[in-house]
Coordinates of C-alpha atoms and ligand atoms in Angstrom, one line a residue:
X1 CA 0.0 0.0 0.0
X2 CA 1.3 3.5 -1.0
X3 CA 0.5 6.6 0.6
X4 CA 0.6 8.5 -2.5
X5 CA 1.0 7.5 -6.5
X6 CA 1.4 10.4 -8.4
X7 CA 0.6 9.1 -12.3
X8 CA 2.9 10.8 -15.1
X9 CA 6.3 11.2 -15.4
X10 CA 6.1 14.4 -17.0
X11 CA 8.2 18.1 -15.0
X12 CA 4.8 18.2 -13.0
X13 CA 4.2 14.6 -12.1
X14 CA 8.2 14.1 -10.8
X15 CA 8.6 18.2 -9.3
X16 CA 5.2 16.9 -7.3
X17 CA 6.6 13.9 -6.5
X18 CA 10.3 15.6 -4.9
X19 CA 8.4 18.0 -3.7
X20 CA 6.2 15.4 -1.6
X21 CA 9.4 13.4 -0.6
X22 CA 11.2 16.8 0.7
X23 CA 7.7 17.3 3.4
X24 CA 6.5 13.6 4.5
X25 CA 10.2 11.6 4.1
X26 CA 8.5 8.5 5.5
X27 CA 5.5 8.8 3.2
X28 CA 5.4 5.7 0.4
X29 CA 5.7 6.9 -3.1
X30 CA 5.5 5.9 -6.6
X31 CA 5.8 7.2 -9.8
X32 CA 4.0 5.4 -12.8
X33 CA 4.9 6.5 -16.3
X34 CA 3.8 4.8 -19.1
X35 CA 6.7 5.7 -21.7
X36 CA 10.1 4.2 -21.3
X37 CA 11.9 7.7 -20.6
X38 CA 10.9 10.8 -18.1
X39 CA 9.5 14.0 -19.6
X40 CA 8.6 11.9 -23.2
X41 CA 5.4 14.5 -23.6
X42 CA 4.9 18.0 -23.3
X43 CA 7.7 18.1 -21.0
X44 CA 10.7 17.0 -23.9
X45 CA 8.8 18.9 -27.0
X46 CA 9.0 22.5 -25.7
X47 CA 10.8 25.4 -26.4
X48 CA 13.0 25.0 -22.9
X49 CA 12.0 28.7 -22.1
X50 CA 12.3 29.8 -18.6
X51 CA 8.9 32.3 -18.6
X52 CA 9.2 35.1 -17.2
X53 CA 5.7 35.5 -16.1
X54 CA 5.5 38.7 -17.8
X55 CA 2.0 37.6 -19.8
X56 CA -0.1 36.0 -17.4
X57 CA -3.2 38.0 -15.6
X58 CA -2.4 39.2 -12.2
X59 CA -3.0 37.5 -8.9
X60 CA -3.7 34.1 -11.2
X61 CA -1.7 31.5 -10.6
X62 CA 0.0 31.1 -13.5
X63 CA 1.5 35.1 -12.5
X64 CA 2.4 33.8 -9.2
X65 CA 4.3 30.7 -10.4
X66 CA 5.9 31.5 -13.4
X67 CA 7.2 34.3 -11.4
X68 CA 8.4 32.5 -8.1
X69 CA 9.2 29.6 -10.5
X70 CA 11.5 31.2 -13.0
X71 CA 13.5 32.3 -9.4
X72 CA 13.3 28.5 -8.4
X73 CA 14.3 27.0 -11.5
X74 CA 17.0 29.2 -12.4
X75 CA 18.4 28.1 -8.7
X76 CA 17.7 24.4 -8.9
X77 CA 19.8 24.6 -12.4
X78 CA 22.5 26.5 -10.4
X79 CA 22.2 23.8 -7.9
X80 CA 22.5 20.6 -9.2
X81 CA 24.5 21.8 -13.2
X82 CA 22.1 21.9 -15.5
X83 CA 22.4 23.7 -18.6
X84 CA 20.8 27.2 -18.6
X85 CA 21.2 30.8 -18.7
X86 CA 19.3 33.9 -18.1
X87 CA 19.8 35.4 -21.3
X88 CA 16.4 37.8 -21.5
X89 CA 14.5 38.5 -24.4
X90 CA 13.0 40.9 -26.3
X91 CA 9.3 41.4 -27.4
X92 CA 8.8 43.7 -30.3
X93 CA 5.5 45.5 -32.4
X94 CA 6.1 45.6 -36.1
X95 CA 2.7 46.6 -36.7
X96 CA 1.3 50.4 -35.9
X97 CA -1.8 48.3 -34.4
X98 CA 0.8 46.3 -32.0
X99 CA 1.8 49.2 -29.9
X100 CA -1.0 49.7 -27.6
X101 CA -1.0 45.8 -27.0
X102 CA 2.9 46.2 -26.6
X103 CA 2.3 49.2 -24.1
X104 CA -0.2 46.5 -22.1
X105 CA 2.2 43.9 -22.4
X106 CA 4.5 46.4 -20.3
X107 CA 2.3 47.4 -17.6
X108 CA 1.3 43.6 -16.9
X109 CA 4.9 43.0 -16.8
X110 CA 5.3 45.9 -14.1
X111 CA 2.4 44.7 -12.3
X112 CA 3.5 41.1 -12.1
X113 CA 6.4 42.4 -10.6
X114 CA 9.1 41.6 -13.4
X115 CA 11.6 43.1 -14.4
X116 CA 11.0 45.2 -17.7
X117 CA 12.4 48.0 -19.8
X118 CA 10.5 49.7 -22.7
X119 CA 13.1 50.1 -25.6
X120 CA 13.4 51.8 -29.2
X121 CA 14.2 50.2 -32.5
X122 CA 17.9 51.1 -31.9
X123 CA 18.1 49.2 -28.5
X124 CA 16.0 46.2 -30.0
X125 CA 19.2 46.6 -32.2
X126 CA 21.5 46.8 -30.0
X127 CA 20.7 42.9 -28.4
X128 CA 18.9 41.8 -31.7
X129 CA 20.9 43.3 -35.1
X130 CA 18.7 41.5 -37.6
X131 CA 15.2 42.8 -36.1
X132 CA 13.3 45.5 -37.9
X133 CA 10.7 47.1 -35.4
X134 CA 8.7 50.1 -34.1
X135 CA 9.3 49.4 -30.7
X136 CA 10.1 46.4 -28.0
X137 CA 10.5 45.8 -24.7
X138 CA 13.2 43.7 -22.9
X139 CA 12.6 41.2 -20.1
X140 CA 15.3 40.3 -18.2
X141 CA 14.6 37.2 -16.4
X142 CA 13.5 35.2 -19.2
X143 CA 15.8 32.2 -19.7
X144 CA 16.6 28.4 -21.3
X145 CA 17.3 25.6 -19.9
X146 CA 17.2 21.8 -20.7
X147 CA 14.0 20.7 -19.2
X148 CA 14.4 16.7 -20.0
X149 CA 17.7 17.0 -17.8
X150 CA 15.6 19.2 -14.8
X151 CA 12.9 15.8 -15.3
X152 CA 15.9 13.7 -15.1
X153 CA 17.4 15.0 -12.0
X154 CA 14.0 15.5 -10.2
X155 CA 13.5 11.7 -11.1
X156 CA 17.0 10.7 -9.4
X157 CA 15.9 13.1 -6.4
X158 CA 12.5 11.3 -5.5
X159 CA 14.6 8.5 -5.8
X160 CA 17.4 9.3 -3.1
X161 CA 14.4 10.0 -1.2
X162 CA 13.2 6.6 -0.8
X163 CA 10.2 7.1 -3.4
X164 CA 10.0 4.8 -6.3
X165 CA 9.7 5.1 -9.7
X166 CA 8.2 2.6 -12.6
X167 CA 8.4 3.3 -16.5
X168 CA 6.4 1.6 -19.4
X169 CA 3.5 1.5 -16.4
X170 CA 0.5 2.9 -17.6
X171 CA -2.4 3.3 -15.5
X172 CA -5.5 1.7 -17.2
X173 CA -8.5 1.8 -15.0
X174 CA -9.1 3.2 -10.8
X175 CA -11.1 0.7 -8.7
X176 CA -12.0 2.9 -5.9
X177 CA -12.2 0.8 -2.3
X178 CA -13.4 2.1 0.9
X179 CA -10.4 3.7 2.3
X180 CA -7.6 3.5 -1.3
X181 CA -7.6 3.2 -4.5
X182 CA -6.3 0.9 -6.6
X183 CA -4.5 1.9 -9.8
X184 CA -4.6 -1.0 -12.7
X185 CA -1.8 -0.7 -14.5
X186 CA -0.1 -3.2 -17.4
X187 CA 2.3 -4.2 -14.8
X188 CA 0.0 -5.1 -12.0
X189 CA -2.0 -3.1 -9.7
X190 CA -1.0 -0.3 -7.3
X191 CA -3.0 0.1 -4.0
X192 CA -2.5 3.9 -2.7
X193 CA -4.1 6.0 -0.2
X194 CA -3.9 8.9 -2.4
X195 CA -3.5 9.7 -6.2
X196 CA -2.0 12.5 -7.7
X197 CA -3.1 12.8 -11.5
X198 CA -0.1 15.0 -13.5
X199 CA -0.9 12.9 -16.8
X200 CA -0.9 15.7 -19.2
X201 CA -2.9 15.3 -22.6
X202 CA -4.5 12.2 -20.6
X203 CA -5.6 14.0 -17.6
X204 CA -9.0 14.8 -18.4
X205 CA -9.6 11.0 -19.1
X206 CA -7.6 9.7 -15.9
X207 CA -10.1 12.5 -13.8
X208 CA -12.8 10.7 -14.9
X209 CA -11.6 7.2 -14.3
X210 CA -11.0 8.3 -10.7
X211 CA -14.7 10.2 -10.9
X212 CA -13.9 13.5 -11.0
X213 CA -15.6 15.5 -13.4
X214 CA -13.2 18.2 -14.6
X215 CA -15.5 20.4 -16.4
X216 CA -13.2 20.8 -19.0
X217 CA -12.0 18.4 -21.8
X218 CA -8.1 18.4 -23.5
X219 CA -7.9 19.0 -26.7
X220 CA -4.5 18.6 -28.4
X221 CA -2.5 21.7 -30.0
X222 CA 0.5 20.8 -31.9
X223 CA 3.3 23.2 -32.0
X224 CA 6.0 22.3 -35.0
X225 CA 8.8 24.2 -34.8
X226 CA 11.8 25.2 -38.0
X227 CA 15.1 25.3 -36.6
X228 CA 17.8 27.5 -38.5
X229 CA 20.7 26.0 -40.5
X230 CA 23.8 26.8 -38.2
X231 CA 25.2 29.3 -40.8
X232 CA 22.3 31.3 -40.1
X233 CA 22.1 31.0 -36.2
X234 CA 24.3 34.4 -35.9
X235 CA 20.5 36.1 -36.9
X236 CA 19.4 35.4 -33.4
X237 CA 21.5 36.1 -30.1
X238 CA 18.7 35.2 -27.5
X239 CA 15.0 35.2 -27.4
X240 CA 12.8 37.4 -29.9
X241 CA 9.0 37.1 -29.6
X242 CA 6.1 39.2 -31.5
X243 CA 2.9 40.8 -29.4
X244 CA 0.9 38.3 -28.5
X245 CA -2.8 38.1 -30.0
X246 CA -4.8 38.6 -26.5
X247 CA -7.8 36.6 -27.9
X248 CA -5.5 33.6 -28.6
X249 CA -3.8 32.1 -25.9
X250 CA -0.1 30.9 -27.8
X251 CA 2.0 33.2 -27.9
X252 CA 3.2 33.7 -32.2
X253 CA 5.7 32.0 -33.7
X254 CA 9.4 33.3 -32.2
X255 CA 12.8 32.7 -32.3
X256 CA 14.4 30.7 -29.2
X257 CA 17.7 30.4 -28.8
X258 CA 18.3 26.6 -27.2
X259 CA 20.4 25.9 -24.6
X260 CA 22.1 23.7 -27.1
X261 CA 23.5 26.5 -29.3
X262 CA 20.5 26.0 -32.2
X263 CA 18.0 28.6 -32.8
X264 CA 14.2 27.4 -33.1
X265 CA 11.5 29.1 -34.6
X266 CA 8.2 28.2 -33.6
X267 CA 5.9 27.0 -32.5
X268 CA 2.5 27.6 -34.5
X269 CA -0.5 25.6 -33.0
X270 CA -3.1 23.5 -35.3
X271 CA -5.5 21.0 -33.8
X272 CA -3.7 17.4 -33.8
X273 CA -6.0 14.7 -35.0
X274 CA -4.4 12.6 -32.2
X275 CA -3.5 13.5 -28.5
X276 CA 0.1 12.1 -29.2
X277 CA 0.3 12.8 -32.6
X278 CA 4.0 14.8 -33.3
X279 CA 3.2 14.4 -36.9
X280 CA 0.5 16.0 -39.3
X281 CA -0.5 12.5 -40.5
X282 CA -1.3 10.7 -37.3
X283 CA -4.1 10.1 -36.5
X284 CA -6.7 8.3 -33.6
X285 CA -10.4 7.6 -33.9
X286 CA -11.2 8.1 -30.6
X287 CA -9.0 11.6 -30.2
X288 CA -10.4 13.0 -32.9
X289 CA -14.0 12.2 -32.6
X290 CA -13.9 13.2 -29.2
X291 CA -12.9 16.6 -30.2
X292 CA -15.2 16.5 -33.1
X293 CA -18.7 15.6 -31.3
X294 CA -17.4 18.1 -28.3
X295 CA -19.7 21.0 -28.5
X296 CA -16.8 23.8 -26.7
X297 CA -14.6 22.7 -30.0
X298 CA -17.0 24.4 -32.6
X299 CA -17.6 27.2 -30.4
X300 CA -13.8 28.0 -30.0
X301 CA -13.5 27.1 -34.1
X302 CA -16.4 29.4 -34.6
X303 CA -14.9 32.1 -32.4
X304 CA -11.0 31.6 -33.8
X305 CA -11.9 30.8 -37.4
X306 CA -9.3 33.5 -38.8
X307 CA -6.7 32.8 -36.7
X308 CA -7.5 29.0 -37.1
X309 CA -7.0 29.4 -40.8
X310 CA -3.7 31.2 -40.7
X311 CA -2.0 28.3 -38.2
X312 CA -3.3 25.7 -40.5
X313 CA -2.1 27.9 -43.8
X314 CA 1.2 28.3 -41.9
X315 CA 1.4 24.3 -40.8
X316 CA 1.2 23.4 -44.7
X317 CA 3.1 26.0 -46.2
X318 CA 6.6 26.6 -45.2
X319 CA 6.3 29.9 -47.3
X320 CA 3.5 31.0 -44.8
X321 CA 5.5 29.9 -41.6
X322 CA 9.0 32.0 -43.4
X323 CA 6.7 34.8 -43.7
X324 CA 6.0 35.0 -40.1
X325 CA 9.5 34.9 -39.2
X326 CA 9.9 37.6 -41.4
X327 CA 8.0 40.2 -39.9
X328 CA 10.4 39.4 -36.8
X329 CA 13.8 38.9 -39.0
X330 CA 13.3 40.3 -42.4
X331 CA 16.1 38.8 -43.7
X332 CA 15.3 35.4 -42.8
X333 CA 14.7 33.1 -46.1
X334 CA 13.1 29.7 -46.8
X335 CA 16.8 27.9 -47.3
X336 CA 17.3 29.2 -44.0
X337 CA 15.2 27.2 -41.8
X338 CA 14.5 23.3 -41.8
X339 CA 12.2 21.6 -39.9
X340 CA 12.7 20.4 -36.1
X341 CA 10.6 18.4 -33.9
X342 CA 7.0 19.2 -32.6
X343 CA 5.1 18.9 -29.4
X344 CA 1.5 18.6 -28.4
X345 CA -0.3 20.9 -25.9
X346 CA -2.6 20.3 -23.8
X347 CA -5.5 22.7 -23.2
X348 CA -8.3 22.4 -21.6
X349 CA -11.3 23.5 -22.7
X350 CA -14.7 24.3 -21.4
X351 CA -17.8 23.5 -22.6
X352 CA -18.7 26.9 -23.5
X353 CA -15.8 27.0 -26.0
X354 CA -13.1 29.4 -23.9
X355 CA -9.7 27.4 -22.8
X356 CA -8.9 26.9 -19.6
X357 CA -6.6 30.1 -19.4
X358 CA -5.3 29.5 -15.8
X359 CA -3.6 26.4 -14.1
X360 CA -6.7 24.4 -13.3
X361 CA -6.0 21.7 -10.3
X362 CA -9.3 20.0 -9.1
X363 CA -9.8 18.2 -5.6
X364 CA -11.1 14.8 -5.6
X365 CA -11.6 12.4 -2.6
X366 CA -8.2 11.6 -1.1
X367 CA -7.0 13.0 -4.5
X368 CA -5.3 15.5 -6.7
X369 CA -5.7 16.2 -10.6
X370 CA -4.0 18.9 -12.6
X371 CA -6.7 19.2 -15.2
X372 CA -4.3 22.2 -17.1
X373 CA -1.1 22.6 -17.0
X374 CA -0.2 24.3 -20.3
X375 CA 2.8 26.7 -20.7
X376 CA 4.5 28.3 -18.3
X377 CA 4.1 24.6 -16.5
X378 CA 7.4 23.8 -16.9
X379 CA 9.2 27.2 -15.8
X380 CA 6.7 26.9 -13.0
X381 CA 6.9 23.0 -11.9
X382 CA 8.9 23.7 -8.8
X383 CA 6.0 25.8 -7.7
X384 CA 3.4 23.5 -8.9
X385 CA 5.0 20.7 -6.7
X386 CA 4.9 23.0 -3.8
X387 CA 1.2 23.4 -4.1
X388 CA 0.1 20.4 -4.9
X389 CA 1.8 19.1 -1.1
X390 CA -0.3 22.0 0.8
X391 CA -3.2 20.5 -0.9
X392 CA -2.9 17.1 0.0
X393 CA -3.7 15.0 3.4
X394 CA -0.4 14.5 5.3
X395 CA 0.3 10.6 5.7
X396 CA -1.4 11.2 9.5
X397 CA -4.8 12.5 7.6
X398 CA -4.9 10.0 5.0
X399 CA -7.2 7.2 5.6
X400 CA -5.8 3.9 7.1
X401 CA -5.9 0.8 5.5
X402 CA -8.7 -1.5 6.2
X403 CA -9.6 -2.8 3.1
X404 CA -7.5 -5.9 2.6
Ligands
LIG501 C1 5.3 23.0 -28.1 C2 5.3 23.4 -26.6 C3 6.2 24.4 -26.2 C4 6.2 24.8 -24.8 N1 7.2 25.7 -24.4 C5 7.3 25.9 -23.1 C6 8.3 26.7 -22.6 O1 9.2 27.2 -23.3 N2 8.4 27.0 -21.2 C7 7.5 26.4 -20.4 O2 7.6 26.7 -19.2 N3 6.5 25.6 -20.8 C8 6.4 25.3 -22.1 N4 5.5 24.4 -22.6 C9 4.6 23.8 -21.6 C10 5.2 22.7 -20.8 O3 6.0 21.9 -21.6 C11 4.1 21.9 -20.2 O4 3.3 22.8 -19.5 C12 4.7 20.9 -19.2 O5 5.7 20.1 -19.8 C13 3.6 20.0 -18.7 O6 4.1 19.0 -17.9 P1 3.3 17.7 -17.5 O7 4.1 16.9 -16.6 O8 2.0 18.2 -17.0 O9 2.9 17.0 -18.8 P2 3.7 15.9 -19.7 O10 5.1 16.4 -19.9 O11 3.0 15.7 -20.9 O12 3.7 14.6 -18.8 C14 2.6 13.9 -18.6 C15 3.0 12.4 -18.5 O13 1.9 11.6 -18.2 C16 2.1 10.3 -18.8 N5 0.8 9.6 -18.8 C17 -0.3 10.0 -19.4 N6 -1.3 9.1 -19.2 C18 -0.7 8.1 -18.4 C19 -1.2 6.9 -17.9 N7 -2.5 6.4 -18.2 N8 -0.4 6.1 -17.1 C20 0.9 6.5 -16.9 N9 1.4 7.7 -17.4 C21 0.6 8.5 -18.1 C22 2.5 10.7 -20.2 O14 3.2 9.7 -20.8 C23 3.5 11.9 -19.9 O15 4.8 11.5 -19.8 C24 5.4 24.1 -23.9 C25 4.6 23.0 -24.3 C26 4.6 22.7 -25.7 C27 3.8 21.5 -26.1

């Protein structure tokens, strides 16, 4: 019998489980990931940004731990050598009609409590050479950093603190009993006093297997990302990013400098036709016509329709995604860029056709699910963790095992 089984190794699934470790050392713990490797999802396809927290609405959670969390995770890299660096970035209007959203953008950031400079075309020039703009700004504490070697090191963490870890364990179904529940997995069952639910594009499906309703359903946004040839990777020096479109809640394609040395540029987001599906052709039956026959999908295509259009122009036409680079890098051409990887978000949405635009962890009996954890989750997993354990019973509350 565990006390707690946290389900997905994923950056939120292991930071939660360390971060239970660090508070109840005695407490029983497992980890149960169904892939062969840590952060195989979300967690290894991103951009490795450290967020600054500079979009986010104030006094919402993700503010509070992008924020705190780019601090935390800038430290734990310090602490334990992992690749990073605080190398800021720059967000820039090329468009008259991007200014007052820039001049927003700004006062969130002051009100968030980062650290942010308006600057003119000239300074944009100054940390970016190749950018043509009317105006920027410059965050300083936005970062990179290798997120599959944080997951890695958070995994070795939970366990030197006694907790264990399982890969190629998928959870299939959640018997409840009076006082547990018991997790069926392909490799045999797991009895735990309480369960942790960090699976990520399955989390809305694992809610309901441990009957919690989440109100909200996940629906798959891929991201495919260009990467430029190295000849070209002088163009970018750290992080360039366009005004966000408010009504949309991704962010425009960018440029990313990797913690690698390569420069990424990316990622758009089109509907995937499968909640794993890292290329435009895969495809699952039950993925899709779950999003198909889900009434909050029409209303958010209805709504987005325009902007819809354009990502899936831009996912079939290279020409499309080039031209968006341009209006960041002018100089940028097609020969420039080939294509990288991809990665698959997960968003929640609502019945009523908006997405989930804040982390959204629901209590059930005896457990925990993160229902959306979309960016800045990784930036903010140390934070995450935290709050998750000040949500949970401690071992003492839990309920003792009578069932047997
Ligand atoms: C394209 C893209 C770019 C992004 N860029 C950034 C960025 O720059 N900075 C940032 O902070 N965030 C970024 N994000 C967001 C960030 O990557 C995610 O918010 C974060 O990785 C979520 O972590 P997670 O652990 O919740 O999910 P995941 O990493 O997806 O992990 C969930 C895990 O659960 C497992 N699982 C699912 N079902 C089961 C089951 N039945 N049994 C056992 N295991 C199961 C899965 O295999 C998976 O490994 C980006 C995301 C994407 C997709």
């Amino acid at each position: 019998m565990y006390d707690y089984v946290i389900i997905g190794g994923g950056i939120v699934g292991l930071s939660t489980g360390m971060a239970i470790g660090k508070r109840y050392p005695n407490a029983r713990i497992a980890v149960l990931e169904k892939e062969s490797k840590w952060a195989f999802h979300q967690t290894g396809n991103n951009s490795g940004v450290i967020h600054s927290g500079i979009y986010y609405k104030p006094e919402s959670f993700k503010a509070k731990f992008c924020r705190d969390g780019a601090t935390s995770m800038v430290e734990f890299c310090k602490e334990h050598g992992i690749p990073h660096e605080v190398c800021g970035k720059v967000i820039v209007a090329t468009e008259e009609e991007e200014l007052p959203r820039l001049e927003n953008l700004y006062k969130r950031g002051l009100d968030n409590g980062i650290q942010v400079k308006k600057i003119t075309p000239e300074e944009v020039k100054e940390i970016e050479p190749h950018v043509n703009c009317l105006a920027g700004i410059r965050v300083y504490s936005t970062g990179i950093a290798d997120y599959k070697k944080v997951s890695q090191k958070y995994a070795e963490l939970i366990e030197q603190q006694g907790g264990e870890l399982h890969l190629n364990t998928k959870v299939l179904n959640i018997r409840a009993m009076p006082n547990s529940d018991v997790l069926e997995t392909n490799k045999g069952n797991f009895e735990t006093r309480c369960v942790i639910n960090c699976a990520g594009l399955h989390s809305d499906r694992i809610a309901k297997l441990g009957n919690v309703d989440p109100k909200a359903k996940i629906v798959p946004f891929r991201g495919e990302y260009y990467e430029l040839v190295p000849e070209k990777r002088y163009l970018v020096n750290t992080l360039i990013y366009p005004v966000p479109n408010p009504d949309f809640p991704f962010l425009g394609v960018h440029f990313t400098k990797m913690i690698d040395g390569s420069v990424h540029a990316g990622p758009n987001a089109v509907l995937s036709l499968k909640r794993e599906g890292y290329k435009k052709t895969d495809f699952d039956l039950r993925d899709f016509m779950e999003v198909m026959t889900f009434p909050g999908f029409w209303k958010l295509a209805a709504k987005n329709a325009d902007e819809g259009i354009k990502e899936i122009i831009r996912s079939f036409s290279k020409a499309a995604f080039v031209r968006s680079l341009q209006r960041l890098i002018p100089e940028v051409q097609s020969e420039d860029v080939i294509p990288t990887h991809a990665g698959v978000r997960a968003q929640a949405l609502m019945d009523d056709g908006k997405l989930v635009d804040d982390f959204l962890i629901v209590q059930g009996h005896n457990a925990v699910h993160v229902c959306n954890a979309p960016s800045p989750a990784a930036t903010s997993s140390l934070e995450i963790g935290k709050a998750i354990v000040e949500q949970i019973p401690s071992p003492e509350h839990l309920p003792s095992a009578v069932n047997a």
